[in-house]
């Protein structure tokens, strides 16, 4: 603009000729020295520097219509090159360039291209008032505060730029208060909750006052202690409160009220009250006089602007031959009703109507074209209206619109037809005229056919009768028949199917095209997409590996047995969380009501850890309620089948369903990938998962609930659904607390609400009960805030010390609970009795941190078995070395005893020694065979008998806590458990007193003291173990190896998604039904990798 760019140096009048804008260039001579500094372009915003535009799109968009009002019509004569010099005085001609250089920041001169207003005046000295209004409006904005709206000169102190950086004083003050922001937009967003990054100079003030700066600094850059109401800034319009302020006095000014300038975006038929009704009460006032209206030229200008606007809209929408005219409507209808069904852009009847946020109606194509040409604003009220904000009107209005009676425009017809049936009426007229191959030039019925909105032309054919279809396709049928006889031996069907296939391919409808191609080649459609997805998931194939197998099978066999990847992705959506709608009654507290939520960042909701440093962890999870909904839908067939088997009708299940959930959480150890050189950096991971244990319902008139579903394999990794994966060390209490905090909040909210979900075609109510039992000793102590397992307080269920537990091994009861631990933590934190550290520790019974997750007071069967096996492994070594006769054996002696034990087990049982006890090694070690082999190395016969008796008692007690339902599976051992435990304790206190004198291990104490009480309360211990979560550790490593990517965040998302699909009951049923299918076996080209013999799995049913 100005002299800086040759594009805008010339005088640029606009011409509206057939909807095309042309620019006439008039050369000006300027000094090249001032290209960068003197012109107004030096102070322009960056978005105006467009190197390829003849006229800035920004200027065209900002002053979109008013600047066009002064454009001469094609019928008017264009001014010559010397016309301007005759109109302007010599002084004005000399000051044209000087004014622009003197005020480079003036918006008016910036948009005029460096010329004064006299240079752009046409005949009659008409000036574009829109530029003056915008210049005045922006000057008013510069004098106001962006945040509080007061005048800047009324506040003492300096002004601050909204988009500027923090000054040294503010930055130092905020830094001392813990705020690390460096720019004002960040501080304003945090303190005043206003995003000023997208401010525009034409809408928002560029500065804010010293008072708002002090409010932000006093709050430390995080909050505001003063009540500041940030005003809502809107673009300039005719009734702008800044440019037309309300008069404080009721006295008239003494001047005659002038007629307001008509708005270019306003229909001539609309009354002034249309906009008045949509205007806020503070802005309902008369328009200010904006120009001098002369009696003669003023009238001609009104008519000219109306005609000119119609020409502009015509050149923009081009809908005269597509939309129906309002003249077809009966004149007996009210005028207001006619205006309600008329498009506010093209003045035609609404076609595919859409509604703006301000509740104005337009044709979809017209408002889209209008927004592209003149900006995303409503043509009626000038409010912001993007194409994405348009919605469909109410169904009642659409019904009234479609039932509108219209007169047929055909001469001689005169029939009234509904709007939704007028297309068929026009087609009937055309069929009559097609016989003579003449179409009336006055009617143009083709122009009034409805628009094909995204469909194919065959939709019009399907709306005809069979006779009309044959008549229309007669010529095409003859051409296809001739081509088939010439090229394809008369096979018309193959030619038509091939054309249809090509049409589907061109429209990217490959699924239908694949099915059609399979039908044409005389073969089936191959396997079901769910079967292919189950094969891919259960054989651990990545997307690229599956696609390679799909192409190989298709190329070698000539048949599409497997489905392509896009069909598998469509099947995945129904199985992953976030697909099915649901509702909570009442709504969950502090949880979003959105149903379609997939994998989210586990760190969302908190920005820093306890130490005010960013959390150095990666975590991905599902939302708890969304995951439960997906798991219930996965069990839909089982729930419906359970209702049928129990004979419960839908009318008898009004009380709702009760769902029991088992929660598990455990660390997976080091999961780092050992790639490349250098030292191996440990990378710890933790997984939180859940299992639906049972679903029960209380029928009407029944006193006891009926269980309609019970998990048959509660300790299998196939039933343990992952909820959260995180790269966190399970010993990091602070990070683990912060990551699992949102899960705990969601679980607490679900306990107090009911889920409404469609199961079996009916909406049913579900209530959830959560039991955190799948935790090992270490995780329970982390979550309940207890001391480590080697502390004085040996048990997580009772308050016994290690010495008390060794003296009395059997007679103990469960005394700990989550609420008691919270109360003891408060005592530990506040020390209300001013006790010493030893007295305080004895009072709180080992609670040293705040419990953050409720766990069920129980014992984990898997880790109990592993812990007892570890203790027996040490007993075997002591018996081989006869420690009961030696006081303090040396380390070398103990090493020799262990070597002898490992050699015996490897030789006789092929049991390889392990560095750390695991589930498989513990099962084989805790057997009578292993005890007999160890007795061969024990010298004393008495010690052999004691050792065999100890192992025999343990093997009789083990099924009680390992069984899923001990009352049914091992009733005899359950009845004798108290006797066996007492005898076991007697042996430990007599024969093995050298080892258990004043001490006992945690799991031996729980095995002897708490098993009968837990089974009496819960009915089982083994069913609530953490074996499913432990077994999934191997799956995590395998999934991660399969989905190796550069980003760990994407790796976690892929692993979490694949693991969820692996646990899907729906896919498991398909896999069971097709695992022996000859088609699947024939399609499997490459054999799957066999599992390593050394792989340790904790589930016996793996």
mmCIF file of N, CA, C and O in Angstrom, residues 486-540:
data_model
loop_
_atom_site.group_PDB
_atom_site.id
_atom_site.type_symbol
_atom_site.label_atom_id
_atom_site.label_comp_id
_atom_site.label_asym_id
_atom_site.label_seq_id
_atom_site.Cartn_x
_atom_site.Cartn_y
_atom_site.Cartn_z
ATOM 1 N N UNK A 486 -19.844 -56.307 -29.643
ATOM 2 C CA UNK A 486 -18.627 -56.094 -30.419
ATOM 3 C C UNK A 486 -17.375 -56.533 -29.682
ATOM 4 O O UNK A 486 -16.454 -57.113 -30.274
ATOM 5 N N UNK A 487 -17.311 -56.285 -28.373
ATOM 6 C CA UNK A 487 -16.079 -56.503 -27.612
ATOM 7 C C UNK A 487 -16.139 -57.706 -26.674
ATOM 8 O O UNK A 487 -15.130 -58.381 -26.458
ATOM 9 N N UNK A 488 -17.283 -57.991 -26.061
ATOM 10 C CA UNK A 488 -17.376 -58.998 -25.010
ATOM 11 C C UNK A 488 -18.257 -60.180 -25.375
ATOM 12 O O UNK A 488 -18.712 -60.903 -24.494
ATOM 13 N N UNK A 489 -18.524 -60.359 -26.629
ATOM 14 C CA UNK A 489 -19.301 -61.514 -27.055
ATOM 15 C C UNK A 489 -20.747 -61.474 -26.614
ATOM 16 O O UNK A 489 -21.360 -62.529 -26.380
ATOM 17 N N UNK A 490 -21.322 -60.299 -26.456
ATOM 18 C CA UNK A 490 -22.719 -60.172 -26.084
ATOM 19 C C UNK A 490 -23.013 -60.268 -24.599
ATOM 20 O O UNK A 490 -24.193 -60.355 -24.214
ATOM 21 N N UNK A 491 -22.000 -60.277 -23.728
ATOM 22 C CA UNK A 491 -22.214 -60.386 -22.288
ATOM 23 C C UNK A 491 -22.507 -58.996 -21.718
ATOM 24 O O UNK A 491 -21.620 -58.275 -21.232
ATOM 25 N N UNK A 492 -23.794 -58.612 -21.776
ATOM 26 C CA UNK A 492 -24.199 -57.283 -21.305
ATOM 27 C C UNK A 492 -24.060 -57.181 -19.789
ATOM 28 O O UNK A 492 -23.697 -56.134 -19.240
ATOM 29 N N UNK A 493 -24.341 -58.269 -19.083
ATOM 30 C CA UNK A 493 -24.282 -58.252 -17.623
ATOM 31 C C UNK A 493 -22.882 -57.947 -17.121
ATOM 32 O O UNK A 493 -22.694 -57.143 -16.191
ATOM 33 N N UNK A 494 -21.864 -58.559 -17.711
ATOM 34 C CA UNK A 494 -20.478 -58.303 -17.284
ATOM 35 C C UNK A 494 -20.081 -56.860 -17.525
ATOM 36 O O UNK A 494 -19.385 -56.243 -16.706
ATOM 37 N N UNK A 495 -20.527 -56.299 -18.658
ATOM 38 C CA UNK A 495 -20.188 -54.908 -18.957
ATOM 39 C C UNK A 495 -20.822 -53.969 -17.930
ATOM 40 O O UNK A 495 -20.180 -53.055 -17.411
ATOM 41 N N UNK A 496 -22.104 -54.222 -17.596
ATOM 42 C CA UNK A 496 -22.780 -53.358 -16.621
ATOM 43 C C UNK A 496 -22.155 -53.488 -15.235
ATOM 44 O O UNK A 496 -21.950 -52.489 -14.529
ATOM 45 N N UNK A 497 -21.821 -54.732 -14.836
ATOM 46 C CA UNK A 497 -21.203 -54.909 -13.533
ATOM 47 C C UNK A 497 -19.819 -54.266 -13.478
ATOM 48 O O UNK A 497 -19.412 -53.710 -12.453
ATOM 49 N N UNK A 498 -19.093 -54.324 -14.584
ATOM 50 C CA UNK A 498 -17.773 -53.693 -14.612
ATOM 51 C C UNK A 498 -17.883 -52.186 -14.515
ATOM 52 O O UNK A 498 -17.086 -51.526 -13.825
ATOM 53 N N UNK A 499 -18.871 -51.601 -15.192
ATOM 54 C CA UNK A 499 -19.088 -50.160 -15.068
ATOM 55 C C UNK A 499 -19.435 -49.778 -13.630
ATOM 56 O O UNK A 499 -18.952 -48.773 -13.104
ATOM 57 N N UNK A 500 -20.287 -50.586 -13.017
ATOM 58 C CA UNK A 500 -20.643 -50.322 -11.620
ATOM 59 C C UNK A 500 -19.429 -50.456 -10.707
ATOM 60 O O UNK A 500 -19.241 -49.663 -9.772
ATOM 61 N N UNK A 501 -18.575 -51.438 -10.971
ATOM 62 C CA UNK A 501 -17.365 -51.631 -10.182
ATOM 63 C C UNK A 501 -16.433 -50.432 -10.306
ATOM 64 O O UNK A 501 -15.870 -49.947 -9.319
ATOM 65 N N UNK A 502 -16.258 -49.927 -11.543
ATOM 66 C CA UNK A 502 -15.402 -48.757 -11.749
ATOM 67 C C UNK A 502 -15.980 -47.520 -11.058
ATOM 68 O O UNK A 502 -15.239 -46.694 -10.518
ATOM 69 N N UNK A 503 -17.306 -47.391 -11.051
ATOM 70 C CA UNK A 503 -17.924 -46.255 -10.367
ATOM 71 C C UNK A 503 -17.684 -46.323 -8.863
ATOM 72 O O UNK A 503 -17.433 -45.311 -8.213
ATOM 73 N N UNK A 504 -17.754 -47.537 -8.298
ATOM 74 C CA UNK A 504 -17.488 -47.684 -6.866
ATOM 75 C C UNK A 504 -16.034 -47.373 -6.545
ATOM 76 O O UNK A 504 -15.732 -46.725 -5.540
ATOM 77 N N UNK A 505 -15.107 -47.841 -7.384
ATOM 78 C CA UNK A 505 -13.682 -47.556 -7.139
ATOM 79 C C UNK A 505 -13.407 -46.064 -7.215
ATOM 80 O O UNK A 505 -12.630 -45.528 -6.416
ATOM 81 N N UNK A 506 -14.006 -45.395 -8.179
ATOM 82 C CA UNK A 506 -13.746 -43.954 -8.315
ATOM 83 C C UNK A 506 -14.314 -43.169 -7.142
ATOM 84 O O UNK A 506 -13.819 -42.099 -6.809
ATOM 85 N N UNK A 507 -15.350 -43.713 -6.510
ATOM 86 C CA UNK A 507 -15.922 -43.049 -5.350
ATOM 87 C C UNK A 507 -15.330 -43.491 -4.031
ATOM 88 O O UNK A 507 -15.880 -43.180 -2.969
ATOM 89 N N UNK A 508 -14.196 -44.225 -4.081
ATOM 90 C CA UNK A 508 -13.496 -44.702 -2.879
ATOM 91 C C UNK A 508 -14.374 -45.596 -2.008
ATOM 92 O O UNK A 508 -14.170 -45.697 -0.799
ATOM 93 N N UNK A 509 -15.336 -46.264 -2.591
ATOM 94 C CA UNK A 509 -16.170 -47.215 -1.859
ATOM 95 C C UNK A 509 -15.616 -48.619 -2.099
ATOM 96 O O UNK A 509 -16.208 -49.447 -2.803
ATOM 97 N N UNK A 510 -14.449 -48.855 -1.537
ATOM 98 C CA UNK A 510 -13.721 -50.082 -1.855
ATOM 99 C C UNK A 510 -14.353 -51.308 -1.199
ATOM 100 O O UNK A 510 -14.178 -52.424 -1.709
ATOM 101 N N UNK A 511 -15.039 -51.123 -0.093
ATOM 102 C CA UNK A 511 -15.657 -52.278 0.549
ATOM 103 C C UNK A 511 -16.721 -52.896 -0.361
ATOM 104 O O UNK A 511 -16.726 -54.108 -0.607
ATOM 105 N N UNK A 512 -17.634 -52.079 -0.855
ATOM 106 C CA UNK A 512 -18.643 -52.588 -1.769
ATOM 107 C C UNK A 512 -18.020 -53.084 -3.064
ATOM 108 O O UNK A 512 -18.498 -54.060 -3.658
ATOM 109 N N UNK A 513 -16.954 -52.413 -3.497
ATOM 110 C CA UNK A 513 -16.290 -52.858 -4.719
ATOM 111 C C UNK A 513 -15.653 -54.233 -4.534
ATOM 112 O O UNK A 513 -15.698 -55.078 -5.437
ATOM 113 N N UNK A 514 -15.052 -54.478 -3.375
ATOM 114 C CA UNK A 514 -14.462 -55.800 -3.119
ATOM 115 C C UNK A 514 -15.529 -56.890 -3.103
ATOM 116 O O UNK A 514 -15.339 -57.984 -3.649
ATOM 117 N N UNK A 515 -16.657 -56.600 -2.479
ATOM 118 C CA UNK A 515 -17.729 -57.592 -2.454
ATOM 119 C C UNK A 515 -18.280 -57.852 -3.848
ATOM 120 O O UNK A 515 -18.558 -59.007 -4.219
ATOM 121 N N UNK A 516 -18.442 -56.781 -4.643
ATOM 122 C CA UNK A 516 -18.932 -56.963 -6.003
ATOM 123 C C UNK A 516 -17.938 -57.738 -6.847
ATOM 124 O O UNK A 516 -18.312 -58.608 -7.648
ATOM 125 N N UNK A 517 -16.647 -57.437 -6.682
ATOM 126 C CA UNK A 517 -15.631 -58.157 -7.448
ATOM 127 C C UNK A 517 -15.586 -59.626 -7.057
ATOM 128 O O UNK A 517 -15.414 -60.507 -7.908
ATOM 129 N N UNK A 518 -15.748 -59.915 -5.754
ATOM 130 C CA UNK A 518 -15.784 -61.308 -5.325
ATOM 131 C C UNK A 518 -16.991 -62.031 -5.911
ATOM 132 O O UNK A 518 -16.908 -63.202 -6.315
ATOM 133 N N UNK A 519 -18.121 -61.346 -5.979
ATOM 134 C CA UNK A 519 -19.318 -61.961 -6.557
ATOM 135 C C UNK A 519 -19.150 -62.182 -8.054
ATOM 136 O O UNK A 519 -19.575 -63.211 -8.608
ATOM 137 N N UNK A 520 -18.499 -61.257 -8.746
ATOM 138 C CA UNK A 520 -18.300 -61.408 -10.181
ATOM 139 C C UNK A 520 -17.351 -62.558 -10.498
ATOM 140 O O UNK A 520 -17.496 -63.237 -11.521
ATOM 141 N N UNK A 521 -16.383 -62.811 -9.639
ATOM 142 C CA UNK A 521 -15.418 -63.882 -9.867
ATOM 143 C C UNK A 521 -15.908 -65.221 -9.343
ATOM 144 O O UNK A 521 -15.166 -66.204 -9.384
ATOM 145 N N UNK A 522 -17.133 -65.280 -8.821
ATOM 146 C CA UNK A 522 -17.704 -66.540 -8.393
ATOM 147 C C UNK A 522 -17.112 -67.093 -7.120
ATOM 148 O O UNK A 522 -17.059 -68.307 -6.915
ATOM 149 N N UNK A 523 -16.657 -66.252 -6.218
ATOM 150 C CA UNK A 523 -16.093 -66.718 -4.955
ATOM 151 C C UNK A 523 -16.783 -65.978 -3.821
ATOM 152 O O UNK A 523 -17.473 -64.991 -4.021
ATOM 153 N N UNK A 524 -16.574 -66.496 -2.609
ATOM 154 C CA UNK A 524 -17.197 -65.887 -1.446
ATOM 155 C C UNK A 524 -16.492 -64.621 -1.028
ATOM 156 O O UNK A 524 -15.502 -64.195 -1.626
ATOM 157 N N UNK A 525 -16.997 -64.015 0.010
ATOM 158 C CA UNK A 525 -16.431 -62.776 0.505
ATOM 159 C C UNK A 525 -15.274 -63.006 1.476
ATOM 160 O O UNK A 525 -14.728 -62.068 2.018
ATOM 161 N N UNK A 526 -14.899 -64.244 1.721
ATOM 162 C CA UNK A 526 -13.811 -64.522 2.636
ATOM 163 C C UNK A 526 -14.277 -64.537 4.084
ATOM 164 O O UNK A 526 -15.459 -64.679 4.389
ATOM 165 N N UNK A 527 -13.342 -64.404 4.982
ATOM 166 C CA UNK A 527 -13.644 -64.445 6.406
ATOM 167 C C UNK A 527 -14.327 -63.168 6.863
ATOM 168 O O UNK A 527 -14.174 -62.108 6.253
ATOM 169 N N UNK A 528 -15.036 -63.300 7.962
ATOM 170 C CA UNK A 528 -15.682 -62.135 8.560
ATOM 171 C C UNK A 528 -14.611 -61.189 9.095
ATOM 172 O O UNK A 528 -13.552 -61.624 9.559
ATOM 173 N N UNK A 529 -14.838 -59.862 9.017
ATOM 174 C CA UNK A 529 -13.825 -58.934 9.537
ATOM 175 C C UNK A 529 -13.472 -59.187 10.999
ATOM 176 O O UNK A 529 -12.310 -59.018 11.390
ATOM 177 N N UNK A 530 -14.446 -59.599 11.820
ATOM 178 C CA UNK A 530 -14.140 -59.889 13.223
ATOM 179 C C UNK A 530 -13.210 -61.094 13.345
ATOM 180 O O UNK A 530 -12.345 -61.130 14.225
ATOM 181 N N UNK A 531 -13.377 -62.091 12.454
ATOM 182 C CA UNK A 531 -12.475 -63.247 12.475
ATOM 183 C C UNK A 531 -11.064 -62.824 12.093
ATOM 184 O O UNK A 531 -10.076 -63.243 12.712
ATOM 185 N N UNK A 532 -10.951 -61.994 11.059
ATOM 186 C CA UNK A 532 -9.625 -61.512 10.649
ATOM 187 C C UNK A 532 -8.982 -60.680 11.758
ATOM 188 O O UNK A 532 -7.769 -60.791 12.000
ATOM 189 N N UNK A 533 -9.786 -59.858 12.428
ATOM 190 C CA UNK A 533 -9.241 -59.067 13.534
ATOM 191 C C UNK A 533 -8.808 -59.969 14.680
ATOM 192 O O UNK A 533 -7.756 -59.731 15.301
ATOM 193 N N UNK A 534 -9.579 -61.009 14.968
ATOM 194 C CA UNK A 534 -9.192 -61.944 16.026
ATOM 195 C C UNK A 534 -7.909 -62.681 15.667
ATOM 196 O O UNK A 534 -7.044 -62.893 16.523
ATOM 197 N N UNK A 535 -7.757 -63.066 14.407
ATOM 198 C CA UNK A 535 -6.522 -63.735 13.976
ATOM 199 C C UNK A 535 -5.341 -62.798 14.110
ATOM 200 O O UNK A 535 -4.264 -63.185 14.598
ATOM 201 N N UNK A 536 -5.525 -61.546 13.710
ATOM 202 C CA UNK A 536 -4.418 -60.586 13.784
ATOM 203 C C UNK A 536 -4.007 -60.320 15.232
ATOM 204 O O UNK A 536 -2.823 -60.260 15.573
ATOM 205 N N UNK A 537 -5.014 -60.175 16.125
ATOM 206 C CA UNK A 537 -4.718 -59.857 17.519
ATOM 207 C C UNK A 537 -4.078 -61.041 18.228
ATOM 208 O O UNK A 537 -3.081 -60.911 18.953
ATOM 209 N N UNK A 538 -4.623 -62.242 18.029
ATOM 210 C CA UNK A 538 -4.142 -63.408 18.758
ATOM 211 C C UNK A 538 -2.847 -63.970 18.200
ATOM 212 O O UNK A 538 -2.177 -64.742 18.887
ATOM 213 N N UNK A 539 -2.482 -63.601 16.998
ATOM 214 C CA UNK A 539 -1.191 -64.020 16.442
ATOM 215 C C UNK A 539 -0.153 -62.910 16.512
ATOM 216 O O UNK A 539 0.932 -63.064 15.945
ATOM 217 N N UNK A 540 -0.504 -61.778 17.179
ATOM 218 C CA UNK A 540 0.442 -60.682 17.437
ATOM 219 C C UNK A 540 1.035 -60.138 16.134
ATOM 220 O O UNK A 540 2.253 -59.982 16.006
#
